[in-house]
Amino acid sequence: MSGGAAEPVVESAEAGPGALLAAWLRAAVDRLPLELAHAVRACELEGKTHGEVARALGVPRSTISSRVQRGRAELRAALLQCCHVELDARQRVVGFERRKPTDRDACC
């Protein structure tokens, strides 16, 4: 996840492990505190800039940047708690494995 516009999230499970994680990510964003969820969804999933979101909400850009950063940290912690994720050199998901194979509801 980057500070600027995000690449679109693939929805089809046939697209590979990244698509499965994308589906998990969308649900995990909904479980974040509302302010963090809104900032992450707008900036990372909808591709809006931090400045655009800040102007729309009437808050400083730094507030949105902080919310996105905190939201990313919470999402990363949740993902790493339930899964081991394998990335390639370009940081693209190439595989993942549930840490608890029987826990399908709580993880990717």
CSV table of N, CA and C in Angstrom, one decimal:
chain,number,residue,atom,x,y,z
A,1,MET,N,0.8,-1.2,0.0
A,1,MET,CA,0.0,0.0,0.0
A,1,MET,C,0.9,1.2,0.0
A,2,SER,N,0.5,2.2,-0.8
A,2,SER,CA,1.4,3.4,-0.9
A,2,SER,C,0.6,4.6,-0.5
A,3,GLY,N,1.4,5.7,-0.4
A,3,GLY,CA,0.8,7.0,0.1
A,3,GLY,C,-0.1,7.7,-0.9
A,4,GLY,N,0.1,7.4,-2.2
A,4,GLY,CA,-0.6,8.0,-3.3
A,4,GLY,C,-1.8,7.1,-3.7
A,5,ALA,N,-2.0,7.2,-5.0
A,5,ALA,CA,-3.1,6.4,-5.6
A,5,ALA,C,-2.8,4.9,-5.6
A,6,ALA,N,-3.8,4.1,-5.3
A,6,ALA,CA,-3.6,2.7,-5.2
A,6,ALA,C,-4.0,2.0,-6.5
A,7,GLU,N,-3.4,0.9,-6.8
A,7,GLU,CA,-3.8,0.1,-7.9
A,7,GLU,C,-5.2,-0.5,-7.6
A,8,PRO,N,-6.0,-0.7,-8.6
A,8,PRO,CA,-7.3,-1.3,-8.3
A,8,PRO,C,-7.2,-2.7,-7.7
A,9,VAL,N,-8.1,-3.1,-6.8
A,9,VAL,CA,-8.0,-4.4,-6.2
A,9,VAL,C,-8.8,-5.4,-7.0
A,10,VAL,N,-8.2,-6.5,-7.3
A,10,VAL,CA,-8.8,-7.5,-8.1
A,10,VAL,C,-9.8,-8.3,-7.3
A,11,GLU,N,-11.0,-8.5,-7.8
A,11,GLU,CA,-12.0,-9.2,-7.0
A,11,GLU,C,-12.1,-10.7,-7.3
A,12,SER,N,-11.7,-11.2,-8.4
A,12,SER,CA,-11.8,-12.6,-8.8
A,12,SER,C,-10.8,-13.5,-8.1
A,13,ALA,N,-11.4,-14.5,-7.5
A,13,ALA,CA,-10.5,-15.5,-6.8
A,13,ALA,C,-9.7,-16.3,-7.8
A,14,GLU,N,-10.1,-16.3,-9.1
A,14,GLU,CA,-9.4,-17.0,-10.1
A,14,GLU,C,-8.1,-16.3,-10.5
A,15,ALA,N,-7.9,-15.1,-10.0
A,15,ALA,CA,-6.7,-14.3,-10.4
A,15,ALA,C,-5.5,-14.7,-9.5
A,16,GLY,N,-5.7,-15.5,-8.5
A,16,GLY,CA,-4.5,-15.9,-7.7
A,16,GLY,C,-4.6,-15.5,-6.3
A,17,PRO,N,-3.5,-15.8,-5.6
A,17,PRO,CA,-3.6,-15.5,-4.1
A,17,PRO,C,-3.8,-14.0,-3.8
A,18,GLY,N,-3.3,-13.1,-4.6
A,18,GLY,CA,-3.5,-11.7,-4.4
A,18,GLY,C,-5.0,-11.3,-4.3
A,19,ALA,N,-5.8,-12.0,-5.2
A,19,ALA,CA,-7.2,-11.7,-5.2
A,19,ALA,C,-7.9,-12.2,-3.9
A,20,LEU,N,-7.5,-13.3,-3.4
A,20,LEU,CA,-8.0,-13.9,-2.2
A,20,LEU,C,-7.7,-12.9,-1.0
A,21,LEU,N,-6.5,-12.4,-1.0
A,21,LEU,CA,-6.1,-11.5,0.0
A,21,LEU,C,-6.9,-10.1,-0.1
A,22,ALA,N,-7.1,-9.8,-1.4
A,22,ALA,CA,-7.9,-8.5,-1.6
A,22,ALA,C,-9.3,-8.6,-1.0
A,23,ALA,N,-9.9,-9.8,-1.2
A,23,ALA,CA,-11.2,-10.0,-0.6
A,23,ALA,C,-11.2,-9.9,0.9
A,24,TRP,N,-10.2,-10.5,1.5
A,24,TRP,CA,-10.0,-10.4,2.9
A,24,TRP,C,-9.8,-9.0,3.4
A,25,LEU,N,-9.0,-8.3,2.6
A,25,LEU,CA,-8.6,-6.9,2.9
A,25,LEU,C,-9.9,-6.0,2.9
A,26,ARG,N,-10.7,-6.1,2.0
A,26,ARG,CA,-11.9,-5.3,2.0
A,26,ARG,C,-12.8,-5.6,3.2
A,27,ALA,N,-12.9,-6.8,3.6
A,27,ALA,CA,-13.6,-7.1,4.9
A,27,ALA,C,-12.9,-6.6,6.1
A,28,ALA,N,-11.6,-6.7,6.1
A,28,ALA,CA,-10.8,-6.2,7.2
A,28,ALA,C,-10.8,-4.7,7.4
A,29,VAL,N,-10.9,-4.0,6.3
A,29,VAL,CA,-11.0,-2.5,6.3
A,29,VAL,C,-12.3,-2.2,7.0
A,30,ASP,N,-13.4,-2.9,6.7
A,30,ASP,CA,-14.7,-2.6,7.4
A,30,ASP,C,-14.6,-2.8,8.9
A,31,ARG,N,-13.7,-3.6,9.4
A,31,ARG,CA,-13.6,-3.8,10.8
A,31,ARG,C,-12.7,-2.8,11.5
A,32,LEU,N,-12.0,-1.9,10.8
A,32,LEU,CA,-11.2,-0.9,11.4
A,32,LEU,C,-12.1,0.2,12.0
A,33,PRO,N,-11.6,0.9,13.0
A,33,PRO,CA,-12.4,2.1,13.5
A,33,PRO,C,-12.8,3.0,12.3
A,34,LEU,N,-13.9,3.6,12.4
A,34,LEU,CA,-14.6,4.3,11.3
A,34,LEU,C,-13.6,5.3,10.6
A,35,GLU,N,-13.0,6.1,11.4
A,35,GLU,CA,-12.1,7.2,10.8
A,35,GLU,C,-10.9,6.5,10.0
A,36,LEU,N,-10.4,5.4,10.5
A,36,LEU,CA,-9.3,4.8,9.8
A,36,LEU,C,-9.8,4.1,8.6
A,37,ALA,N,-11.0,3.4,8.7
A,37,ALA,CA,-11.5,2.7,7.6
A,37,ALA,C,-11.8,3.6,6.4
A,38,HIS,N,-12.4,4.8,6.8
A,38,HIS,CA,-12.7,5.8,5.7
A,38,HIS,C,-11.5,6.2,5.0
A,39,ALA,N,-10.4,6.5,5.7
A,39,ALA,CA,-9.2,7.0,5.1
A,39,ALA,C,-8.5,6.0,4.3
A,40,VAL,N,-8.5,4.7,4.8
A,40,VAL,CA,-7.8,3.6,4.0
A,40,VAL,C,-8.6,3.3,2.8
A,41,ARG,N,-10.0,3.2,2.9
A,41,ARG,CA,-10.8,2.9,1.8
A,41,ARG,C,-10.7,4.0,0.7
A,42,ALA,N,-10.7,5.3,1.1
A,42,ALA,CA,-10.7,6.3,0.1
A,42,ALA,C,-9.3,6.4,-0.6
A,43,CYS,N,-8.2,6.3,0.2
A,43,CYS,CA,-6.9,6.5,-0.4
A,43,CYS,C,-6.3,5.2,-1.0
A,44,GLU,N,-6.5,4.1,-0.4
A,44,GLU,CA,-5.9,2.9,-0.9
A,44,GLU,C,-6.8,2.1,-1.8
A,45,LEU,N,-8.1,2.0,-1.6
A,45,LEU,CA,-8.9,1.2,-2.4
A,45,LEU,C,-9.6,2.0,-3.6
A,46,GLU,N,-9.9,3.3,-3.3
A,46,GLU,CA,-10.5,4.2,-4.3
A,46,GLU,C,-9.5,5.0,-5.1
A,47,GLY,N,-8.3,5.1,-4.6
A,47,GLY,CA,-7.2,5.8,-5.3
A,47,GLY,C,-7.2,7.3,-5.1
A,48,LYS,N,-7.9,7.8,-4.2
A,48,LYS,CA,-7.9,9.3,-3.9
A,48,LYS,C,-6.6,9.6,-3.2
A,49,THR,N,-6.2,10.9,-3.4
A,49,THR,CA,-5.0,11.3,-2.7
A,49,THR,C,-5.3,11.7,-1.3
A,50,HIS,N,-4.3,11.8,-0.5
A,50,HIS,CA,-4.5,12.2,0.9
A,50,HIS,C,-5.1,13.6,0.9
A,51,GLY,N,-4.6,14.5,0.0
A,51,GLY,CA,-5.1,15.9,0.0
A,51,GLY,C,-6.5,15.9,-0.4
A,52,GLU,N,-7.0,15.1,-1.4
A,52,GLU,CA,-8.4,15.1,-1.8
A,52,GLU,C,-9.3,14.7,-0.6
A,53,VAL,N,-8.9,13.7,0.1
A,53,VAL,CA,-9.7,13.2,1.2
A,53,VAL,C,-9.7,14.3,2.3
A,54,ALA,N,-8.6,14.9,2.6
A,54,ALA,CA,-8.5,15.9,3.6
A,54,ALA,C,-9.4,17.1,3.3
A,55,ARG,N,-9.4,17.5,2.0
A,55,ARG,CA,-10.2,18.7,1.6
A,55,ARG,C,-11.7,18.3,1.8
A,56,ALA,N,-12.1,17.1,1.4
A,56,ALA,CA,-13.5,16.7,1.4
A,56,ALA,C,-14.0,16.6,2.9
A,57,LEU,N,-13.1,16.2,3.8
A,57,LEU,CA,-13.5,16.1,5.2
A,57,LEU,C,-13.2,17.4,6.0
A,58,GLY,N,-12.5,18.3,5.4
A,58,GLY,CA,-12.2,19.6,6.1
A,58,GLY,C,-11.2,19.4,7.2
A,59,VAL,N,-10.2,18.5,7.0
A,59,VAL,CA,-9.2,18.2,8.0
A,59,VAL,C,-7.8,18.4,7.4
A,60,PRO,N,-6.8,18.6,8.2
A,60,PRO,CA,-5.4,18.7,7.6
A,60,PRO,C,-5.0,17.4,6.9
A,61,ARG,N,-4.2,17.6,5.8
A,61,ARG,CA,-3.7,16.4,5.1
A,61,ARG,C,-2.9,15.5,6.0
A,62,SER,N,-2.2,16.0,7.0
A,62,SER,CA,-1.4,15.2,7.9
A,62,SER,C,-2.3,14.3,8.7
A,63,THR,N,-3.6,14.7,9.0
A,63,THR,CA,-4.5,13.9,9.7
A,63,THR,C,-4.9,12.7,8.9
A,64,ILE,N,-5.1,12.9,7.6
A,64,ILE,CA,-5.5,11.7,6.7
A,64,ILE,C,-4.2,10.8,6.6
A,65,SER,N,-3.1,11.4,6.4
A,65,SER,CA,-1.9,10.6,6.3
A,65,SER,C,-1.7,9.7,7.5
A,66,SER,N,-1.9,10.3,8.7
A,66,SER,CA,-1.8,9.5,9.9
A,66,SER,C,-2.8,8.4,10.0
A,67,ARG,N,-4.0,8.7,9.7
A,67,ARG,CA,-5.1,7.7,9.7
A,67,ARG,C,-4.8,6.6,8.7
A,68,VAL,N,-4.3,6.9,7.6
A,68,VAL,CA,-4.0,5.8,6.6
A,68,VAL,C,-2.8,5.0,7.1
A,69,GLN,N,-1.8,5.6,7.7
A,69,GLN,CA,-0.7,4.9,8.2
A,69,GLN,C,-1.1,4.0,9.4
A,70,ARG,N,-2.0,4.5,10.3
A,70,ARG,CA,-2.4,3.7,11.4
A,70,ARG,C,-3.3,2.5,10.9
A,71,GLY,N,-4.2,2.8,9.9
A,71,GLY,CA,-5.0,1.8,9.4
A,71,GLY,C,-4.2,0.7,8.7
A,72,ARG,N,-3.2,1.1,7.9
A,72,ARG,CA,-2.3,0.1,7.3
A,72,ARG,C,-1.6,-0.8,8.4
A,73,ALA,N,-1.2,-0.2,9.4
A,73,ALA,CA,-0.5,-0.9,10.5
A,73,ALA,C,-1.4,-1.9,11.1
A,74,GLU,N,-2.7,-1.5,11.4
A,74,GLU,CA,-3.6,-2.5,12.0
A,74,GLU,C,-3.9,-3.6,11.0
A,75,LEU,N,-4.1,-3.3,9.7
A,75,LEU,CA,-4.4,-4.3,8.7
A,75,LEU,C,-3.2,-5.3,8.6
A,76,ARG,N,-2.0,-4.7,8.6
A,76,ARG,CA,-0.8,-5.6,8.5
A,76,ARG,C,-0.7,-6.5,9.7
A,77,ALA,N,-0.9,-6.0,10.9
A,77,ALA,CA,-0.9,-6.8,12.1
A,77,ALA,C,-1.9,-7.9,12.0
A,78,ALA,N,-3.1,-7.6,11.6
A,78,ALA,CA,-4.2,-8.6,11.5
A,78,ALA,C,-3.8,-9.7,10.5
A,79,LEU,N,-3.3,-9.3,9.4
A,79,LEU,CA,-2.9,-10.2,8.3
A,79,LEU,C,-1.8,-11.1,8.8
A,80,LEU,N,-0.8,-10.6,9.4
A,80,LEU,CA,0.4,-11.4,9.8
A,80,LEU,C,0.0,-12.3,11.0
A,81,GLN,N,-1.0,-11.9,11.7
A,81,GLN,CA,-1.5,-12.8,12.8
A,81,GLN,C,-2.1,-14.0,12.3
A,82,CYS,N,-2.8,-13.9,11.1
A,82,CYS,CA,-3.5,-15.1,10.6
A,82,CYS,C,-2.8,-15.8,9.5
A,83,CYS,N,-1.9,-15.1,8.8
A,83,CYS,CA,-1.3,-15.7,7.6
A,83,CYS,C,0.2,-15.4,7.4
A,84,HIS,N,0.9,-16.3,6.8
A,84,HIS,CA,2.2,-16.1,6.3
A,84,HIS,C,2.1,-15.7,4.8
A,85,VAL,N,2.5,-14.6,4.4
A,85,VAL,CA,2.4,-14.1,3.1
A,85,VAL,C,3.7,-14.1,2.4
A,86,GLU,N,3.8,-14.7,1.2
A,86,GLU,CA,5.0,-14.7,0.4
A,86,GLU,C,4.9,-13.6,-0.7
A,87,LEU,N,5.9,-12.7,-0.8
A,87,LEU,CA,5.9,-11.7,-1.8
A,87,LEU,C,7.1,-11.9,-2.7
A,88,ASP,N,6.9,-11.4,-4.0
A,88,ASP,CA,8.1,-11.4,-4.9
A,88,ASP,C,8.9,-10.2,-4.7
A,89,ALA,N,9.9,-10.0,-5.6
A,89,ALA,CA,10.8,-8.9,-5.5
A,89,ALA,C,10.1,-7.5,-5.6
A,90,ARG,N,9.0,-7.5,-6.3
A,90,ARG,CA,8.2,-6.3,-6.5
A,90,ARG,C,7.1,-6.1,-5.5
A,91,GLN,N,7.2,-6.9,-4.4
A,91,GLN,CA,6.2,-6.9,-3.3
A,91,GLN,C,4.8,-7.3,-3.7
A,92,ARG,N,4.7,-8.1,-4.8
A,92,ARG,CA,3.4,-8.6,-5.2
A,92,ARG,C,3.2,-10.0,-4.5
A,93,VAL,N,2.0,-10.2,-4.1
A,93,VAL,CA,1.7,-11.5,-3.4
A,93,VAL,C,1.8,-12.7,-4.4
A,94,VAL,N,2.6,-13.6,-4.0
A,94,VAL,CA,2.8,-14.8,-4.9
A,94,VAL,C,2.3,-16.1,-4.1
A,95,GLY,N,2.0,-15.9,-2.9
A,95,GLY,CA,1.4,-17.1,-2.1
A,95,GLY,C,1.1,-16.7,-0.7
A,96,PHE,N,0.3,-17.5,0.0
A,96,PHE,CA,0.1,-17.3,1.4
A,96,PHE,C,-0.4,-18.6,2.0
A,97,GLU,N,-0.2,-18.7,3.3
A,97,GLU,CA,-0.6,-19.9,4.0
A,97,GLU,C,-1.2,-19.5,5.3
A,98,ARG,N,-2.4,-20.0,5.6
A,98,ARG,CA,-3.0,-19.7,6.9
A,98,ARG,C,-2.1,-20.3,8.0
A,99,ARG,N,-1.9,-19.5,9.1
A,99,ARG,CA,-1.2,-20.0,10.2
A,99,ARG,C,-1.9,-21.1,10.9
A,100,LYS,N,-3.2,-21.0,11.0
A,100,LYS,CA,-4.1,-22.1,11.5
A,100,LYS,C,-5.0,-22.5,10.4
A,101,PRO,N,-4.6,-23.6,9.7
A,101,PRO,CA,-5.4,-24.0,8.5
A,101,PRO,C,-6.9,-24.2,8.7
A,102,THR,N,-7.3,-24.5,9.9
A,102,THR,CA,-8.7,-24.7,10.2
A,102,THR,C,-9.5,-23.4,10.4
A,103,ASP,N,-8.8,-22.3,10.6
A,103,ASP,CA,-9.5,-21.0,10.9
A,103,ASP,C,-9.8,-20.2,9.6
A,104,ARG,N,-10.7,-20.7,8.8
A,104,ARG,CA,-11.1,-20.1,7.5
A,104,ARG,C,-11.9,-18.8,7.7
A,105,ASP,N,-12.6,-18.7,8.7
A,105,ASP,CA,-13.5,-17.5,8.9
A,105,ASP,C,-12.7,-16.2,9.3
A,106,ALA,N,-11.7,-16.4,10.0
A,106,ALA,CA,-10.9,-15.3,10.6
A,106,ALA,C,-9.8,-14.8,9.7
A,107,CYS,N,-9.6,-15.5,8.6
A,107,CYS,CA,-8.4,-15.2,7.8
A,107,CYS,C,-8.6,-15.2,6.3
A,108,CYS,N,-7.6,-14.9,5.6
A,108,CYS,CA,-7.6,-14.8,4.1
A,108,CYS,C,-7.9,-16.1,3.5
